[in-house]
Short mmCIF file of C-alpha atoms in Angstrom, two decimals:
data_model
loop_
_atom_site.label_atom_id
_atom_site.label_comp_id
_atom_site.label_asym_id
_atom_site.label_seq_id
_atom_site.Cartn_x
_atom_site.Cartn_y
_atom_site.Cartn_z
CA GLU A 1 58.61 74.55 -4.79
CA THR A 2 56.63 72.08 -2.68
CA TYR A 3 56.27 74.31 0.38
CA LEU A 4 52.65 74.50 1.54
CA PRO A 5 51.31 77.77 2.99
CA THR A 6 48.68 75.70 4.86
CA ASN A 7 48.16 72.06 5.73
CA HIS A 8 44.36 72.38 5.87
CA LEU A 9 42.96 71.47 2.43
CA ILE A 10 39.58 70.79 0.84
CA ILE A 11 38.59 68.59 -2.10
CA PRO A 12 35.28 69.65 -3.72
CA VAL A 13 32.76 66.92 -4.46
CA ASP A 14 30.76 66.60 -7.67
CA THR A 15 27.91 64.51 -6.25
CA ALA A 16 26.38 63.59 -9.61
CA ALA A 17 29.71 62.47 -11.05
CA ALA A 18 30.58 60.58 -7.86
CA ARG A 19 27.30 58.66 -7.94
CA LYS A 20 27.67 57.92 -11.65
CA SER A 21 31.19 56.57 -11.14
CA GLY A 22 30.05 54.18 -8.41
CA ALA A 23 31.82 56.02 -5.60
CA LEU A 24 28.57 56.12 -3.63
CA LEU A 25 26.37 53.32 -2.33
CA PRO A 26 22.60 53.71 -2.89
CA LYS A 27 22.08 54.53 0.82
CA ASP A 28 24.85 57.15 0.91
CA SER A 29 24.40 60.86 1.42
CA ALA A 30 27.43 62.49 -0.15
CA LEU A 31 29.49 65.25 1.40
CA THR A 32 29.82 68.49 -0.53
CA SER A 33 33.55 68.63 0.18
CA LEU A 34 36.32 66.58 1.79
CA PRO A 35 38.28 68.68 4.30
CA PHE A 36 41.53 67.06 5.38
CA THR A 37 44.77 67.93 7.11
CA LEU A 38 48.30 67.14 6.00
CA ASN A 39 50.58 66.49 8.94
CA LYS A 40 53.50 68.21 7.23
CA GLN A 41 54.44 71.51 5.60
CA TYR A 42 55.93 70.04 2.44
CA LEU A 43 55.33 67.24 -0.07
CA ILE A 44 57.84 64.87 -1.62
CA LYS A 45 57.61 63.85 -5.27
CA ASP A 46 55.43 60.75 -4.89
CA GLU A 47 52.99 62.70 -2.72
CA VAL A 48 52.78 65.46 -5.33
CA ALA A 49 52.00 62.74 -7.87
CA ILE A 50 49.24 61.34 -5.62
CA MET A 51 47.70 64.79 -5.26
CA ASP A 52 47.87 65.30 -9.01
CA ILE A 53 46.18 61.95 -9.70
CA ILE A 54 43.38 62.85 -7.29
CA ALA A 55 42.92 66.36 -8.71
CA SER A 56 42.94 65.13 -12.32
CA ASN A 57 40.69 62.08 -12.01
CA LEU A 58 38.51 62.18 -8.90
CA TRP A 59 34.78 61.53 -9.42
CA GLU A 60 35.44 60.57 -13.06
CA ARG A 61 37.71 57.59 -12.47
CA PRO A 62 38.05 55.57 -9.22
CA ILE A 63 41.06 56.40 -7.03
CA TYR A 64 42.44 53.46 -5.04
CA PHE A 65 45.19 53.05 -2.46
CA ALA A 66 46.71 49.58 -2.04
CA VAL A 67 46.46 48.32 1.55
CA THR A 68 50.19 47.55 1.39
CA CYS A 69 50.99 51.29 1.22
CA THR A 70 52.15 53.07 4.34
CA PRO A 71 49.31 55.02 6.04
CA ASP A 72 51.01 58.39 5.48
CA LYS A 73 50.40 57.99 1.73
CA LEU A 74 46.68 58.50 2.38
CA LEU A 75 47.63 62.15 3.03
CA GLY A 76 45.03 62.46 5.77
CA LEU A 77 42.19 61.10 3.59
CA GLY A 78 41.76 57.79 5.45
CA GLN A 79 38.34 58.74 6.83
CA TYR A 80 37.07 59.11 3.24
CA THR A 81 37.91 55.59 2.07
CA GLN A 82 36.19 52.24 1.83
CA LEU A 83 37.76 48.78 1.81
CA GLU A 84 36.77 46.77 -1.28
CA GLY A 85 39.35 43.97 -1.13
CA LEU A 86 43.05 44.66 -0.99
CA ALA A 87 42.54 48.32 -1.83
CA LEU A 88 40.86 51.37 -0.33
CA ARG A 89 38.73 53.53 -2.61
CA LEU A 90 38.42 57.28 -2.09
CA VAL A 91 34.72 58.13 -1.60
CA PRO A 92 32.78 61.30 -0.63
CA VAL A 93 31.59 59.79 2.67
CA ARG A 94 33.18 60.22 6.09
CA SER A 95 33.52 56.96 8.04
CA GLN A 96 34.88 55.89 11.38
CA GLY A 97 37.68 53.38 10.85
CA ARG A 98 38.70 50.40 12.99
CA ALA A 99 41.80 51.51 14.86
CA GLU A 100 42.46 48.01 16.22
CA PHE A 101 43.32 46.82 12.71
CA GLY A 102 45.85 49.59 12.42
CA GLY A 103 47.27 51.46 9.45
CA MET A 104 45.69 51.11 6.02
CA MET A 105 43.62 48.07 6.96
CA GLY A 106 41.75 49.97 9.65
CA ALA A 107 40.97 53.05 7.56
CA GLY A 108 37.47 54.09 6.51
CA ARG A 109 34.52 51.75 6.12
CA VAL A 110 33.93 48.34 4.55
CA ALA A 111 31.91 48.15 1.32
CA GLU A 112 30.60 44.72 2.31
CA ASN A 113 28.68 43.80 -0.85
CA LYS A 114 31.43 44.80 -3.24
CA MET A 115 34.18 43.26 -1.11
CA PHE A 116 32.25 40.02 -0.55
CA GLU A 117 31.77 39.63 -4.30
CA ASN A 118 35.43 40.39 -4.96
CA VAL A 119 36.67 37.87 -2.38
CA THR A 120 34.30 35.03 -3.20
CA LYS A 121 33.94 35.44 -6.98
CA LYS A 122 36.77 37.52 -8.40
CA PHE A 123 39.86 36.77 -6.32
CA LYS A 124 42.11 34.15 -7.91
CA TRP A 125 43.85 32.11 -5.23
CA GLY A 126 47.35 30.70 -5.65
CA ASN A 127 46.68 26.97 -5.24
CA PHE A 128 48.32 26.86 -1.82
CA ASN A 129 45.68 24.28 -0.89
CA THR A 130 46.60 21.74 -3.58
CA LYS A 131 49.78 20.32 -2.05
CA LYS A 132 52.34 20.89 0.67
CA THR A 133 55.06 23.18 -0.59
CA PHE A 134 57.70 25.66 0.52
CA ILE A 135 56.33 29.19 1.02
CA ASP A 136 58.99 31.85 0.67
CA LYS A 137 58.89 34.69 3.19
CA SER A 138 58.58 37.19 0.35
CA PHE A 139 54.90 36.16 0.17
CA MET A 140 54.21 37.20 3.77
CA PRO A 141 53.25 40.88 3.25
CA SER A 142 50.54 39.85 0.79
CA ILE A 143 49.40 36.98 3.01
CA VAL A 144 49.19 39.18 6.11
CA SER A 145 47.29 41.86 4.17
CA THR A 146 44.81 39.29 2.89
CA ARG A 147 44.38 37.84 6.39
CA PHE A 148 43.52 41.17 7.98
CA ALA A 149 41.28 42.22 5.07
CA LEU A 150 39.21 39.05 5.34
CA LEU A 151 39.14 39.22 9.13
CA ARG A 152 37.81 42.77 9.03
CA LEU A 153 35.21 41.80 6.42
CA GLY A 154 34.09 38.76 8.44
CA GLU A 155 33.64 40.80 11.62
CA HIS A 156 31.88 43.56 9.69
CA LEU A 157 29.41 41.09 8.17
CA LEU A 158 28.51 39.88 11.66
CA GLU A 159 27.98 43.49 12.71
CA GLN A 160 25.59 43.82 9.77
CA GLY A 161 23.63 40.73 10.82
CA GLN A 162 24.93 38.49 8.02
CA PRO A 163 26.29 35.32 9.73
CA GLU A 164 26.02 33.20 6.56
CA ARG A 165 28.32 35.49 4.63
CA ALA A 166 30.69 35.87 7.60
CA VAL A 167 31.06 32.08 7.75
CA LYS A 168 31.67 31.99 3.99
CA ILE A 169 34.58 34.44 4.38
CA VAL A 170 36.17 32.27 7.08
CA ASP A 171 35.66 29.18 4.89
CA THR A 172 37.37 30.99 2.02
CA TYR A 173 40.35 32.04 4.14
CA LEU A 174 40.92 28.60 5.69
CA GLU A 175 40.65 26.92 2.30
CA ALA A 176 43.03 29.36 0.60
CA PHE A 177 45.59 29.24 3.43
CA PRO A 178 45.41 25.69 4.83
CA ASN A 179 47.38 24.45 7.80
CA THR A 180 49.47 22.20 5.55
CA ASN A 181 51.33 25.27 4.25
CA PHE A 182 50.49 27.95 6.82
CA GLN A 183 50.86 26.71 10.36
CA TYR A 184 47.87 27.73 12.47
CA ASP A 185 48.73 30.22 15.19
CA TYR A 186 47.09 32.83 17.40
CA ASN A 187 45.85 34.68 14.29
CA THR A 188 43.72 31.66 13.34
CA ALA A 189 41.85 31.96 16.62
CA TYR A 190 40.37 35.28 15.47
CA PHE A 191 38.79 33.59 12.45
CA LEU A 192 37.48 30.73 14.57
CA LYS A 193 35.93 33.32 16.87
CA ILE A 194 33.83 34.43 13.88
CA TYR A 195 32.60 30.84 13.50
CA ALA A 196 31.68 30.79 17.20
CA ASP A 197 29.94 34.17 17.09
CA ALA A 198 28.04 33.32 13.90
CA ALA A 199 26.78 30.11 15.52
CA GLY A 200 25.51 32.16 18.46
CA LEU A 201 27.83 30.57 21.01
CA GLY A 202 28.68 32.23 24.31
CA ASP A 203 26.77 34.71 26.45
CA ASN A 204 26.36 38.41 25.74
CA ASN A 205 29.68 39.26 27.37
CA VAL A 206 31.60 36.87 25.11
CA ASN A 207 29.49 37.15 21.96
CA THR A 208 28.86 40.90 21.85
CA TYR A 209 26.61 40.57 18.79
CA LYS A 210 24.02 38.80 20.96
CA ALA A 211 23.84 41.87 23.17
CA VAL A 212 22.16 43.76 20.29
CA PRO A 213 18.54 42.56 19.90
CA ALA A 214 18.44 42.96 16.11
CA LEU A 215 21.72 41.05 15.66
CA ARG A 216 20.71 38.38 18.18
CA ALA A 217 17.58 37.73 16.10
CA LYS A 218 19.71 37.30 12.97
CA LEU A 219 21.98 34.80 14.75
CA GLU A 220 18.98 32.85 16.01
CA GLN A 221 17.63 32.64 12.43
CA PHE A 222 20.94 31.38 11.05
CA SER A 223 20.19 27.93 9.58
CA GLY A 224 23.83 26.88 9.30
CA LYS A 225 24.53 26.86 13.04
CA ALA A 226 25.08 23.10 13.44
CA GLU A 227 27.31 22.88 10.37
CA THR A 228 29.33 25.89 11.52
CA ILE A 229 29.90 24.34 14.96
CA GLU A 230 31.26 21.17 13.31
CA LYS A 231 33.63 23.29 11.20
CA LEU A 232 34.69 25.12 14.34
CA LYS A 233 35.43 21.90 16.22
CA LYS A 234 37.50 20.50 13.35
CA GLN A 235 39.62 23.62 12.99
CA LEU A 236 39.92 24.13 16.75
CA LEU A 237 41.44 20.67 17.14
CA ILE A 238 44.03 21.48 14.47
CA LEU A 239 44.82 24.80 16.13
CA ALA A 240 45.18 23.10 19.53
CA GLU A 241 47.57 20.53 18.10
CA GLU A 242 49.69 23.18 16.40
CA THR A 243 49.70 25.34 19.52
CA ALA A 244 50.89 22.40 21.61
CA ILE A 245 53.76 21.84 19.16
CA MET A 246 54.72 25.51 19.31
CA ARG A 247 54.53 25.58 23.12
CA LYS A 248 56.83 22.58 23.32
CA PHE A 249 59.36 24.33 21.10
CA TYR A 250 59.20 27.77 22.73
CA THR A 251 59.37 26.41 26.31
CA ASN A 252 62.53 24.47 25.54
CA PRO A 253 65.20 26.10 27.75
CA ALA A 254 67.67 26.03 24.87
CA VAL A 255 65.53 28.38 22.78
CA ALA A 256 63.16 30.06 25.25
CA MET A 257 65.34 33.10 25.84
CA TYR A 258 65.32 33.90 22.13
CA TYR A 259 61.57 33.52 21.61
CA ALA A 260 59.98 35.07 24.70
CA SER A 261 57.62 37.26 22.67
CA ASP A 262 56.36 34.27 20.68
CA LEU A 263 55.57 32.37 23.86
CA GLU A 264 53.68 35.40 25.15
CA ARG A 265 51.42 35.29 22.11
CA ILE A 266 50.71 31.63 22.81
CA ASP A 267 50.29 31.59 26.59
CA GLY A 268 49.46 35.20 27.38
CA TYR A 269 51.45 37.42 29.70
CA HIS A 270 51.24 40.03 32.42
CA GLY A 271 50.94 43.56 31.11
CA GLN A 272 52.45 46.70 32.59
CA LYS A 273 49.53 47.19 34.97
CA GLY A 274 49.55 43.58 36.11
CA GLU A 275 46.63 42.46 33.97
CA VAL A 276 46.82 39.03 32.37
CA ARG A 277 46.54 39.19 28.60
CA ALA A 278 45.14 36.11 26.94
CA GLY A 279 47.21 34.25 24.39
CA ALA A 280 46.19 31.66 21.82
CA LYS A 281 46.04 28.88 24.43
CA ASP A 282 43.45 30.73 26.50
CA GLN A 283 41.46 31.73 23.42
CA ILE A 284 41.28 28.13 22.22
CA ILE A 285 40.01 26.87 25.58
CA ARG A 286 37.51 29.71 25.84
CA ILE A 287 36.05 29.00 22.40
CA ALA A 288 35.90 25.26 23.16
CA GLU A 289 33.98 25.95 26.36
CA GLN A 290 31.46 28.05 24.43
CA ILE A 291 30.51 24.98 22.37
CA GLY A 292 29.18 23.44 25.56
CA GLU A 293 30.44 19.89 25.08
CA ALA A 294 32.43 18.82 28.15
CA GLU A 295 34.10 15.91 26.39
CA PHE A 296 35.31 18.11 23.53
CA THR A 297 36.57 20.79 25.91
CA GLU A 298 38.53 18.21 27.87
CA LYS A 299 40.01 16.88 24.64
CA ILE A 300 41.21 20.39 23.75
CA LYS A 301 42.69 20.93 27.21
CA THR A 302 44.50 17.60 27.04
CA LYS A 303 46.11 18.53 23.73
CA LEU A 304 47.29 21.84 25.18
CA LYS A 305 48.94 20.37 28.29
#
């Protein structure tokens, strides 16, 4: 009963209804249809239900996919979605995703205004920053999803020439998930890189936003540069201290054989073609050097010895 005679399908678009429902941004030019391909010749029950929900409600009510779903549940519609928080909304606009984020988190585009408002004004955080407490591993899928969602938003805001808002997203993440309960690791370095880029640190090869004249002008106009650098230095010291603790543990001969992959993420490793891939240690030193304060850089290096 669920056999499909074709896996090439089309969803028609009611442009007026889509715009009225908020599925389109003011600048958007809507598609007249959404062609997509199912990578299978049959559907299982939950996928039939998804198709029915889309067919029965699209352009009248918003259709969202949680970012914690597996990518195959997008049914080939990933290019027609936009990230608004911890969910992707189906929209009549084709967008190039960010493959480096992988899966659901890298699908479609980022609706930066809507997502920024959701994160900074509507999200209710769980008070992880009020006291040191035990965090059960069952929380991790939600924590990881939130981390990647905010990281993608922060990078996207820089790409849009909005360093102030990018810094605000990093502030929000570090406040919601403090080091007291969530040990800083190589993932934290990616957020600190946003601080560094927003402050205009590094040359064009390191800070790729400076290579674009329009974005470079926005970074130069950013009035919070000095304050952002101080935030960066504070958090970088914490990350260096935590990394040193982790290195000491993972290089202990008694445990090293069991945690080789973790040490690779910290120190970097040689890839299949002989290239050296940077780990957290190298990233920390590189960011410290961008600040341009020799004494601070030496302090970071000393902590990482």
